[in-house]
GROMACS .gro file of C-alpha atoms in nm:
model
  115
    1UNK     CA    1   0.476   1.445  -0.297
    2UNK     CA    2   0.572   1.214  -0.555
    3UNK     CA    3   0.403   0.879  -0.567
    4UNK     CA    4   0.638   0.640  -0.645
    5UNK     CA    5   0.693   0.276  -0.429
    6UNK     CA    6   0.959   0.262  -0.191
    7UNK     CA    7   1.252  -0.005  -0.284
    8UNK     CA    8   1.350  -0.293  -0.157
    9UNK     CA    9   1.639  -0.157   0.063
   10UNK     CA   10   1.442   0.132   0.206
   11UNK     CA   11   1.127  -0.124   0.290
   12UNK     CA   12   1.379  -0.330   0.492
   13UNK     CA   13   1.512  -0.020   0.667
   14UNK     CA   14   1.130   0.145   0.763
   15UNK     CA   15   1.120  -0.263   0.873
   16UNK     CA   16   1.410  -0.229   1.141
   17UNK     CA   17   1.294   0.041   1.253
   18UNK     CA   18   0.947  -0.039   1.324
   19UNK     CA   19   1.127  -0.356   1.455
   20UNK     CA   20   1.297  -0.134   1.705
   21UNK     CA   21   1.022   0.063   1.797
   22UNK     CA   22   0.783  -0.235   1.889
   23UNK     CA   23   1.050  -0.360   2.118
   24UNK     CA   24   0.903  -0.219   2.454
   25UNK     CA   25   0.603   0.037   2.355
   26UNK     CA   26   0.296  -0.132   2.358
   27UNK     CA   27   0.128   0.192   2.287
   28UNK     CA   28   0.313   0.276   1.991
   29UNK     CA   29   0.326  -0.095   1.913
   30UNK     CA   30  -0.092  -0.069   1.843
   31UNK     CA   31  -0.070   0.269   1.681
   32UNK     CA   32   0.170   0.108   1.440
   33UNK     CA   33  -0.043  -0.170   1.380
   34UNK     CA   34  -0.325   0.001   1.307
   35UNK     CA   35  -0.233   0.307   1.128
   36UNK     CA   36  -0.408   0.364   0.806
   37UNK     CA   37  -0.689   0.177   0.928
   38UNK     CA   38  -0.886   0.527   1.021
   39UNK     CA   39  -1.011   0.547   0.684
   40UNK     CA   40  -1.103   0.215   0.625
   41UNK     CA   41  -1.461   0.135   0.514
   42UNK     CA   42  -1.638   0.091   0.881
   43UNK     CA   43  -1.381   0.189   1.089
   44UNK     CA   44  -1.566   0.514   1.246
   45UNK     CA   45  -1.841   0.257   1.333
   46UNK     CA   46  -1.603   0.034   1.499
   47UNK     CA   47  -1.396   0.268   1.690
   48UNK     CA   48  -1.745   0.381   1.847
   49UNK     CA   49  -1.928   0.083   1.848
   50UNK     CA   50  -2.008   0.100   2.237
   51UNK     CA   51  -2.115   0.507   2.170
   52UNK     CA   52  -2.368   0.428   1.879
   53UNK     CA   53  -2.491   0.119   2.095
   54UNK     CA   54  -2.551   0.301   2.415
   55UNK     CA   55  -2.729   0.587   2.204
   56UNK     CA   56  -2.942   0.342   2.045
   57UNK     CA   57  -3.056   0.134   2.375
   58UNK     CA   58  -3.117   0.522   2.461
   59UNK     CA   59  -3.385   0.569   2.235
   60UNK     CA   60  -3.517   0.228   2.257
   61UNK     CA   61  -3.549   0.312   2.630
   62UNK     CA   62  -3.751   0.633   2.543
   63UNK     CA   63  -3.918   0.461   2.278
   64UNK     CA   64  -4.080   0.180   2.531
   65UNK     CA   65  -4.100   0.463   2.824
   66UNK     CA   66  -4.385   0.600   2.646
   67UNK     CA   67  -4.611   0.247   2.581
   68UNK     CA   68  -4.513   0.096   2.919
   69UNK     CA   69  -4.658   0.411   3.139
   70UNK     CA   70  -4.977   0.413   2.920
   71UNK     CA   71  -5.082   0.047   2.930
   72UNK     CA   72  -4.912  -0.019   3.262
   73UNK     CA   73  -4.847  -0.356   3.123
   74UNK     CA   74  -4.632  -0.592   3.281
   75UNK     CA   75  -4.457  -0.702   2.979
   76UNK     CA   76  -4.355  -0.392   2.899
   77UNK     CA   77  -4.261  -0.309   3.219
   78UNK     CA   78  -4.017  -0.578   3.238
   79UNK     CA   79  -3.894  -0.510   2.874
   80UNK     CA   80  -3.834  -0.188   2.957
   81UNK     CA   81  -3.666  -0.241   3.296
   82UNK     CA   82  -3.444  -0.493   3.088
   83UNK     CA   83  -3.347  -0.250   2.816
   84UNK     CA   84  -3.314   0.021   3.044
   85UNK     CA   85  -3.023  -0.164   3.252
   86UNK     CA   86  -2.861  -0.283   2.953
   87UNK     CA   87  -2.841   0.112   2.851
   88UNK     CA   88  -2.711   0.181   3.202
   89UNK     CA   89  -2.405  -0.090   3.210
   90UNK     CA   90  -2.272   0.054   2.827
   91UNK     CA   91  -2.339   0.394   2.966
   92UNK     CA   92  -2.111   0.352   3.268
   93UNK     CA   93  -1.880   0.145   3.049
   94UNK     CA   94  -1.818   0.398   2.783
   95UNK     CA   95  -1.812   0.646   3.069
   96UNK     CA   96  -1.577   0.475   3.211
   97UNK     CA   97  -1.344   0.460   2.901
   98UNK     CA   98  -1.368   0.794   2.820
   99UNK     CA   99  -1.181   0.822   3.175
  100UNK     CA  100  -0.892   0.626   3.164
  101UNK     CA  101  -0.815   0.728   2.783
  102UNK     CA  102  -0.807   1.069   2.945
  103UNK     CA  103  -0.591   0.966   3.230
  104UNK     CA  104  -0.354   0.774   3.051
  105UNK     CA  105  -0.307   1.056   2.798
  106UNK     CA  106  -0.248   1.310   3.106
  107UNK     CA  107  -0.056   1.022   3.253
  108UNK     CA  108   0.164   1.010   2.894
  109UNK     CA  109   0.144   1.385   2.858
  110UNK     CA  110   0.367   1.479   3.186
  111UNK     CA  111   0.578   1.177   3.149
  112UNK     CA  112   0.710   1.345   2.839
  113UNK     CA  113   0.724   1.697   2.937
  114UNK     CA  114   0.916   1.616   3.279
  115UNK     CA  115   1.167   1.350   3.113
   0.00000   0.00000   0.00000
C-alpha cells in the first residue's frame, strides 16, 4: 500500500463519516476514539492495569502468607489480612468485567445475526 497523505477533500469526507457514525453508537463511538492507540507505548499495561494489579497483590499475599504463619505476629497478621482483601475486591472486580464484556459481546453478537 502506498504511503502517501490523504488530501484535504478526502480528510473532510473520512470526517463526515465518522461524524455520522458517532451519531448514536457509543460503542463504535470509543472504538473510533481510540483506535491506533493499541500500539501505543504503555497501552498493554493500561488496558490490563486491574489484571497485573490483582496478580501482583497475589504474590504479595503469598509472599506475607509465609512470614505471618511462622512468627504468628500480629502485625503481620493484620498486614496480611489487609492485603489479602484488597486482592479479593480486584479479583471479583476483574472477574466481574471479564463477565459483562462477554455478555455484551454475546448480547451484540445475536443482535446482529437476527437483524
Amino acid at each position: 500500500m502506498n504511503n502517501r497523505k490523504l488530501s484535504r477533500e478526502e480528510k473532510m469526507i473520512l470526517d463526515g463519516i465518522e461524524q455520522d457514525l458517532r451519531g448514536g453508537d457509543e460503542p463504535l463511538d470509543h472504538r473510533l476514539r481510540s483506535l491506533g492507540q493499541e500500539n501505543s507505548p504503555g497501552g498493554w499495561i493500561r488496558r490490563h492495569r486491574l489484571g497485573l494489579s490483582t496478580a501482583c497483590l497475589g504474590i504479595a499475599c503469598v509472599a506475607l502468607f509465609v512470614p505471618t504463619v511462622a512468627t504468628s505476629s500480629p502485625a503481620l497478621l493484620w498486614l496480611f489480612a489487609a492485603v489479602w482483601v484488597v486482592t479479593a475486591v480486584c479479583l471479583i472486580r476483574w472477574v466481574e468485567r471479564g463477565w459483562r464484556r462477554r455478555r455484551t459481546a454475546t448480547a451484540r453478537r445475536k443482535a446482529t445475526t437476527t437483524s
